[in-house]
Short mmCIF file of C-alpha atoms in Angstrom, two decimals:
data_model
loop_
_atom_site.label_atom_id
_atom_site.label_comp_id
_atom_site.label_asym_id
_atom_site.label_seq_id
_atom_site.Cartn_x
_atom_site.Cartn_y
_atom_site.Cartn_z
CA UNK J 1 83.18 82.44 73.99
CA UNK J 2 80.12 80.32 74.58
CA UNK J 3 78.25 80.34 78.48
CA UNK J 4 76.72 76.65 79.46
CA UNK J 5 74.36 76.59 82.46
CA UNK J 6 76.24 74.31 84.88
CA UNK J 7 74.19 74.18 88.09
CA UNK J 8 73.43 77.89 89.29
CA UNK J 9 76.18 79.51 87.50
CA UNK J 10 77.44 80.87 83.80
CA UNK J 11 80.76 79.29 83.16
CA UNK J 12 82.87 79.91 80.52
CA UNK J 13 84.09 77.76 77.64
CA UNK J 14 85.84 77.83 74.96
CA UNK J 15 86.81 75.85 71.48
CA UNK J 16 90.62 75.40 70.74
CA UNK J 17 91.30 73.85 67.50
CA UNK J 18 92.90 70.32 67.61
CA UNK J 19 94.03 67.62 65.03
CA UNK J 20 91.06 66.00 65.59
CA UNK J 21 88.76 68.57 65.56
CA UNK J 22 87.40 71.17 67.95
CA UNK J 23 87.83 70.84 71.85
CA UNK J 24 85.66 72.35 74.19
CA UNK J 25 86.97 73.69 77.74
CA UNK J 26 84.79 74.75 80.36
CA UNK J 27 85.49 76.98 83.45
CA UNK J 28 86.43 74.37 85.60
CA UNK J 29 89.35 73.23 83.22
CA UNK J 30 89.94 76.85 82.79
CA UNK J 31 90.71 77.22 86.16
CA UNK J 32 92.48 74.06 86.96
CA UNK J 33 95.28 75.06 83.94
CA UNK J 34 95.64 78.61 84.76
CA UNK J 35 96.05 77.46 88.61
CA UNK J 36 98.42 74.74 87.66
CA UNK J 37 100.59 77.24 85.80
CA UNK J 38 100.73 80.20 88.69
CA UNK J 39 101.52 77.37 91.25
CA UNK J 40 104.28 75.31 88.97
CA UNK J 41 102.27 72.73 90.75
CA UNK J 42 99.21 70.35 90.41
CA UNK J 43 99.07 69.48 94.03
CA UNK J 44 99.80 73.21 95.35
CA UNK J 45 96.65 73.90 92.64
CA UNK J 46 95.00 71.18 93.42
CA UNK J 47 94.79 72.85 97.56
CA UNK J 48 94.26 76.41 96.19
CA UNK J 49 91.41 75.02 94.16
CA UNK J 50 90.04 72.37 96.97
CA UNK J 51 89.77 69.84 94.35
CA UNK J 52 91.92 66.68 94.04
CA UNK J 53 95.27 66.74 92.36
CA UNK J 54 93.89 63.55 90.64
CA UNK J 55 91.18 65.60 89.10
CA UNK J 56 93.07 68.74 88.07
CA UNK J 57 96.06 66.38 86.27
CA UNK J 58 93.29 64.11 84.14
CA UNK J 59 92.41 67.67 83.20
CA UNK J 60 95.42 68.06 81.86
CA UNK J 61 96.24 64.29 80.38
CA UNK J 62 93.14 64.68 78.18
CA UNK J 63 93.80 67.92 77.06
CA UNK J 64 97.62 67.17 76.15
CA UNK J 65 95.87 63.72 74.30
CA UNK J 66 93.62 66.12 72.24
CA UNK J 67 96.55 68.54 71.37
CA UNK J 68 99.25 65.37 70.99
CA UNK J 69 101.37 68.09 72.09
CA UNK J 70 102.76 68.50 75.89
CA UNK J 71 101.59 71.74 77.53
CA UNK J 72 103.63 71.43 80.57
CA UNK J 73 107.21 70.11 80.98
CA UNK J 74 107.52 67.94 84.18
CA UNK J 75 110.46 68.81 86.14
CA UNK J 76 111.81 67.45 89.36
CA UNK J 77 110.64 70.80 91.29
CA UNK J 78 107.37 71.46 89.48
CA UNK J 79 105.66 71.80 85.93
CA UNK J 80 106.48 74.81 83.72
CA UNK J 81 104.67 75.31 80.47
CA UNK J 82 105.97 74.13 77.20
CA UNK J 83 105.74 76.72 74.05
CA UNK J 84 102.30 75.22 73.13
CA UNK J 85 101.49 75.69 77.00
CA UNK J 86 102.62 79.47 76.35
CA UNK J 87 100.07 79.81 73.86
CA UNK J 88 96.85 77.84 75.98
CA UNK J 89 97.72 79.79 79.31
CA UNK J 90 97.21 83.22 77.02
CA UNK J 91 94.14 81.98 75.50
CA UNK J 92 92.53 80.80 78.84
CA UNK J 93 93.35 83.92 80.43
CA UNK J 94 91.89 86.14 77.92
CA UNK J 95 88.53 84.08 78.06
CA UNK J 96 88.72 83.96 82.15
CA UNK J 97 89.07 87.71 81.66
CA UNK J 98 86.10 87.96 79.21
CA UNK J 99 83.87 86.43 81.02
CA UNK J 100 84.08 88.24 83.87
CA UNK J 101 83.89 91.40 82.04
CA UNK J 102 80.47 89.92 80.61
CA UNK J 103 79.30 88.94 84.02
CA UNK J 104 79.59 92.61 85.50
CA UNK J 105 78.64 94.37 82.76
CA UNK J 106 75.61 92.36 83.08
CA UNK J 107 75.10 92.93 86.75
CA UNK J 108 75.87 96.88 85.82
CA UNK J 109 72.79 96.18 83.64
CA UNK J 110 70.96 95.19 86.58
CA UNK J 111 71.99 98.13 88.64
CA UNK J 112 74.15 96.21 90.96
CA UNK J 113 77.98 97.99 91.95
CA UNK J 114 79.13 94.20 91.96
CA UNK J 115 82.41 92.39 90.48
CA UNK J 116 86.38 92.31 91.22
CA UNK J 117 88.50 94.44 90.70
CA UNK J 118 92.26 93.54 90.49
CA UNK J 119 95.35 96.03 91.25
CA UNK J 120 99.02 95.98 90.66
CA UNK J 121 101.00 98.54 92.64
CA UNK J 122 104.15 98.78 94.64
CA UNK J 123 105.42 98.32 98.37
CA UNK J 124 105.23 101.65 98.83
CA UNK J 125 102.40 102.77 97.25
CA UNK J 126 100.51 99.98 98.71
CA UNK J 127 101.41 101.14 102.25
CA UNK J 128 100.25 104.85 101.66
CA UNK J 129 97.91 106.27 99.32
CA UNK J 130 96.61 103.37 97.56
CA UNK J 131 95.27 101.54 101.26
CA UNK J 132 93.41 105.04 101.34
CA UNK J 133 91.86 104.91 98.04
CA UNK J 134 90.90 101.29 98.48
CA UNK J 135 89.20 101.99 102.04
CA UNK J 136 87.26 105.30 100.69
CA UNK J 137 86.12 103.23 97.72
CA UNK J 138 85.04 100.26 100.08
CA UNK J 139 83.35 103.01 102.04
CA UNK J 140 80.99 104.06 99.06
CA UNK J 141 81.12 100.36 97.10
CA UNK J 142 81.50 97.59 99.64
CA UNK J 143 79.87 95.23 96.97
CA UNK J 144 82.74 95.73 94.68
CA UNK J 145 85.59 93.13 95.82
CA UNK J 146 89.73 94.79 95.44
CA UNK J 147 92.66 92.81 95.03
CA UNK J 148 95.84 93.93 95.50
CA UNK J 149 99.07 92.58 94.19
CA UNK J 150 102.38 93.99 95.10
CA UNK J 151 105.65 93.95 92.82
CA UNK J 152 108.25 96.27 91.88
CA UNK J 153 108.18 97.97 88.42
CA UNK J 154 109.04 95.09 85.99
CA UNK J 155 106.78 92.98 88.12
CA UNK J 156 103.87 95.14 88.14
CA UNK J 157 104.12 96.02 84.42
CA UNK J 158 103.76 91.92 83.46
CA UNK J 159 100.89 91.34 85.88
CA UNK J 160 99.07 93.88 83.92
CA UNK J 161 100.00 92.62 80.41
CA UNK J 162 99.73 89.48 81.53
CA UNK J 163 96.42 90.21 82.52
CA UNK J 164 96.87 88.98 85.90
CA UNK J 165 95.63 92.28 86.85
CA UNK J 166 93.34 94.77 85.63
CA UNK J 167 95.36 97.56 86.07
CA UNK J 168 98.31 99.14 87.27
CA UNK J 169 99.64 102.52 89.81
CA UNK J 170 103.03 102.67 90.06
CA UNK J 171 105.80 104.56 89.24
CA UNK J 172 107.95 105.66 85.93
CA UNK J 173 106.68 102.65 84.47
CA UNK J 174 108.37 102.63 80.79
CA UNK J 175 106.16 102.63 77.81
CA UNK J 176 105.03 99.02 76.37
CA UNK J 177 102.80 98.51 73.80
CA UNK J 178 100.99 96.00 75.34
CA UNK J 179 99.76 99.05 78.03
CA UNK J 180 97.52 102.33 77.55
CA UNK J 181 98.72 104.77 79.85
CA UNK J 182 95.49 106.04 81.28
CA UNK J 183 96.97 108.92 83.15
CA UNK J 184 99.89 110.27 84.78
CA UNK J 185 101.15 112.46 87.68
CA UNK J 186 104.36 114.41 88.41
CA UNK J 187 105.63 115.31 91.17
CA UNK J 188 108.50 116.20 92.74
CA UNK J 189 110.86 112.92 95.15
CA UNK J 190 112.30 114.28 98.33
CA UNK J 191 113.94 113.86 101.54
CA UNK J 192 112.13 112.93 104.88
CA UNK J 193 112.95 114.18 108.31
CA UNK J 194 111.74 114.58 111.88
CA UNK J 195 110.23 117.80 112.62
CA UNK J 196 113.55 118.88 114.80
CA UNK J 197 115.94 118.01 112.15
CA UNK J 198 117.95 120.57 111.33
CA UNK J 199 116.89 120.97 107.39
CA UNK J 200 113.45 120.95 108.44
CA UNK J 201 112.73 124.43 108.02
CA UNK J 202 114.15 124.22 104.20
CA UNK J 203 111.83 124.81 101.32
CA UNK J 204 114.14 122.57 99.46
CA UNK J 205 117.51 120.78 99.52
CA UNK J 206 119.94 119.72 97.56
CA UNK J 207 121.10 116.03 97.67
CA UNK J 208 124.53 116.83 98.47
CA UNK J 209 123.30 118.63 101.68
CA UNK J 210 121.73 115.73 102.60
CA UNK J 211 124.52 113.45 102.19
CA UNK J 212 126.21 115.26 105.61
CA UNK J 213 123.46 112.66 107.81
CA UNK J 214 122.76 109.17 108.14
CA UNK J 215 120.86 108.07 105.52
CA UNK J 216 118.24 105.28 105.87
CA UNK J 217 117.95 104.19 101.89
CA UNK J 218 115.40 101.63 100.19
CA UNK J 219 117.37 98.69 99.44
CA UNK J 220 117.82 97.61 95.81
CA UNK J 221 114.70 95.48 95.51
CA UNK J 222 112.49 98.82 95.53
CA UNK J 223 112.75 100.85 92.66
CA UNK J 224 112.74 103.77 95.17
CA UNK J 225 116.26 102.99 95.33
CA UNK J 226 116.95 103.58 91.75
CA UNK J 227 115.36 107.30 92.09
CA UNK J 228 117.63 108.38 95.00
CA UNK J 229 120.75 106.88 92.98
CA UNK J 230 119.50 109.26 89.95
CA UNK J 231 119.79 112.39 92.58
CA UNK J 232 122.97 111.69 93.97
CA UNK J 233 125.91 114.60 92.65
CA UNK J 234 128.16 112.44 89.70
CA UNK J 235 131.29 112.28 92.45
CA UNK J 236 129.59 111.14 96.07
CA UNK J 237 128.74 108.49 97.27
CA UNK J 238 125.96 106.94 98.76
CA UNK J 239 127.20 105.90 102.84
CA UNK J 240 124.06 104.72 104.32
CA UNK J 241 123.20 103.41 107.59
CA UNK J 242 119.96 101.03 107.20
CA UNK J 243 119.34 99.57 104.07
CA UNK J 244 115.94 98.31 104.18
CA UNK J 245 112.68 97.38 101.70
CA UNK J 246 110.20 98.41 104.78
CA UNK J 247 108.98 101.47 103.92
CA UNK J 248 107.61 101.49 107.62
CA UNK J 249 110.99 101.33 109.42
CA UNK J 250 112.37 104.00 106.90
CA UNK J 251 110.23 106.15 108.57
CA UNK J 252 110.42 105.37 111.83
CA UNK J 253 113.89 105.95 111.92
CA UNK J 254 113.60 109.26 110.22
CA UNK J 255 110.83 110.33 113.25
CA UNK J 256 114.93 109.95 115.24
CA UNK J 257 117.05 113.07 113.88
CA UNK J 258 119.46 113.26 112.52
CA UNK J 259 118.68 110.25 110.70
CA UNK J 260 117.26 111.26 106.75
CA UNK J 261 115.19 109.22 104.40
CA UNK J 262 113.61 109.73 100.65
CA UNK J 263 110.32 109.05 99.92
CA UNK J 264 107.88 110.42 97.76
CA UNK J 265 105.27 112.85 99.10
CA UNK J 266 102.37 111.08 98.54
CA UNK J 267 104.23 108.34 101.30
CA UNK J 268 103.81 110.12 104.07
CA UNK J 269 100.83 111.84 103.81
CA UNK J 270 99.67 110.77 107.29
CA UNK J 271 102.65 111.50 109.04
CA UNK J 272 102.31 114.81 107.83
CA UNK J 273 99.05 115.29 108.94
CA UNK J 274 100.22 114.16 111.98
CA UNK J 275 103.44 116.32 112.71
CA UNK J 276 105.03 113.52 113.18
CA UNK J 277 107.57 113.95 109.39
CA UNK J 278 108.68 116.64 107.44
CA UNK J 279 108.80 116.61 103.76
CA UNK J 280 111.53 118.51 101.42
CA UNK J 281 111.58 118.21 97.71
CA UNK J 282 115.06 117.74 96.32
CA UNK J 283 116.51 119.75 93.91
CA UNK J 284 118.03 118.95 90.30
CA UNK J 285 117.94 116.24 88.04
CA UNK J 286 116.69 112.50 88.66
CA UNK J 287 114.43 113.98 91.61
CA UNK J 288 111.01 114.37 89.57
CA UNK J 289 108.92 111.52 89.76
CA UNK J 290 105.85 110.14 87.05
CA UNK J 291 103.04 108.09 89.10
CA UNK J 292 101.12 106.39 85.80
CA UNK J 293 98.08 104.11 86.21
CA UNK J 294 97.52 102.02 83.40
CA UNK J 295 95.30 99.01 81.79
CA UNK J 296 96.15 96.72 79.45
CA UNK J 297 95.82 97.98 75.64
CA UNK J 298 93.95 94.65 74.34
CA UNK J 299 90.31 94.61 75.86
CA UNK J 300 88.50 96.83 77.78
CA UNK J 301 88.15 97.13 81.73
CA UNK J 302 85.08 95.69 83.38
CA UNK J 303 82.45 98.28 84.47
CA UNK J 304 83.94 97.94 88.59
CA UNK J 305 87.75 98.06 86.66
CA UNK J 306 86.38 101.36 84.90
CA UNK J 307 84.74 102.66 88.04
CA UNK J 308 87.46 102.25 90.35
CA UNK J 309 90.15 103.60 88.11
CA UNK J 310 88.27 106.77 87.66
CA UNK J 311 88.14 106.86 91.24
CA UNK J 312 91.87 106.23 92.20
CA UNK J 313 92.46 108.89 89.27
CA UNK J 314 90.30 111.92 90.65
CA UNK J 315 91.80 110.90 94.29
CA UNK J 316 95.40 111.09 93.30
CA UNK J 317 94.53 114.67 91.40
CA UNK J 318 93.04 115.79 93.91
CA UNK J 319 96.14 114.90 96.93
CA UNK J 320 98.68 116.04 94.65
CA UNK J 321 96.90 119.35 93.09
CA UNK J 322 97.02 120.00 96.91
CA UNK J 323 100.49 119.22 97.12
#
């Protein structure tokens, strides 16, 4: 990758071999194509961007010219890319990615805490432990910008190889060889009740026993879902009451006894603080759970990326070590 002054700012280019010779992108093209292909859309791009659509599709003319190859299809409801569009989109985001790895590692050189970090997680976690981590981390960094994206576990794992995100803290992600596992926790799912609920005074529970209340479940779009189905004895069945993929109302019903819901511990770590929920591992198989946070295996993290993940790892260790 090559950096051209353009005004006040390094931007990135790169060559892509065409029939007629080398082509040379620079970051504003960069941006336009990877935009166009999130969106499906030049003129949704075009507005995220706050360029013309006019602009962002001559982009894309010229570089389909230089290729003589289409890199999107144009469909009634939107553009998708083509298999030659496949192969840009990865190159593009690979350089995007590069060069903003170069620019913090130079502003590391400087002694600045600068640069972007990006984070894939789900609903749940999202809502819990990781807003903690991210507002303790703001508290110490508040140079160092977070984004968070939200998905459930195939989702998640794609944004990461994808590299639409540096990295990823979820759970039982399955192994992919496009991912290093950078570190992983175990820990125990379980049920969640109000403090005068009868099983509240239980070390631990069974599933069956819990089976005997209303249950307010995850509904199938969170994996959490998948986890209680895995507990549940090989001849009952799941009744519940709510279905629901708020983890909030899940646990504002379960403040109401007799009503029960499962969540993992880390989930509710204020309302226990608070009195206000009860936590009870579950017993037998399907009930332990593996939190992994991983980057992808191609590259390396930017200095922030690296910083931040060391964080988020020493903060989980430390809240479930406690646990």
């Amino acid at each position: 990758m090559k950096m051209v002054r353009c005004g006040d700012n390094l931007e990135p280019t790169t060559r892509i071999p065409s029939g007629n010779g080398p082509i040379m992108l620079h970051g504003r093209a960069l941006r336009y194509i990877d935009e166009v292909a999130r969106q499906g859309s030049i003129r949704k791009a075009a507005k995220t961007l706050h360029v013309a659509a006019s602009a962002v599709n001559r982009y894309i003319l010229e570089l389909e010219e230089e290729f003589q190859a289409p890199i999107f299809e144009r469909l009634p409801r939107g553009l998708k890319l083509t298999s030659s569009g496949e192969i840009l989109i990865q190159h593009i985001r690979e350089t995007l990615q590069a060069h903003q790895r170069m620019r913090a590692q130079i502003q590391s050189l400087k002694g600045l805490h600068r640069g972007e970090v990006v984070l894939a997680t789900m609903a749940t976690l999202a809502a819990g432990c990781i807003a903690d981590i991210v507002s303790a981390y703001r508290e110490k960094h508040p140079q160092v910008r977070l984004r968070i994206m939200v998905g459930d576990r195939a989702g998640v794992t794609e944004m990461v190889a994808l590299g639409q995100a540096d990295m990823a803290i979820a759970y039982n992600l399955p192994d992919d060889s496009r991912l290093q596992r950078a570190a992983e926790f175990r820990h125990v799912f379980g049920a969640v009740v109000a403090p005068d609920h009868p099983l509240s005074v239980r070390k631990s529970v069974r599933m069956s026993e819990c089976l005997l209340y209303p249950l307010v479940l995850a509904d199938r779009s969170l994996s959490l879902r998948e986890v209680v189905e895995a507990t549940v004895p090989a001849r009952a069945t799941l009744s519940p009451v709510v279905e629901t993929n708020s983890m909030e109302l899940m646990k504002r019903l379960a403040r109401t006894a007799p009503h029960i819901t499962f969540l993992n511990r880390l989930d509710i770590d204020r309302e226990m603080a608070t009195g206000d929920l009860v936590f009870i591992p579950l017993t037998g198989t399907g009930s332990l759970q593996k939190l992994n946070i991983l980057h992808r295996a191609r590259g390396s993290l930017s200095p922030a990326g690296s910083h931040f993940m060391q964080f988020a790892q020493e903060r989980l260790a430390t809240s479930l070590g406690e646990q």
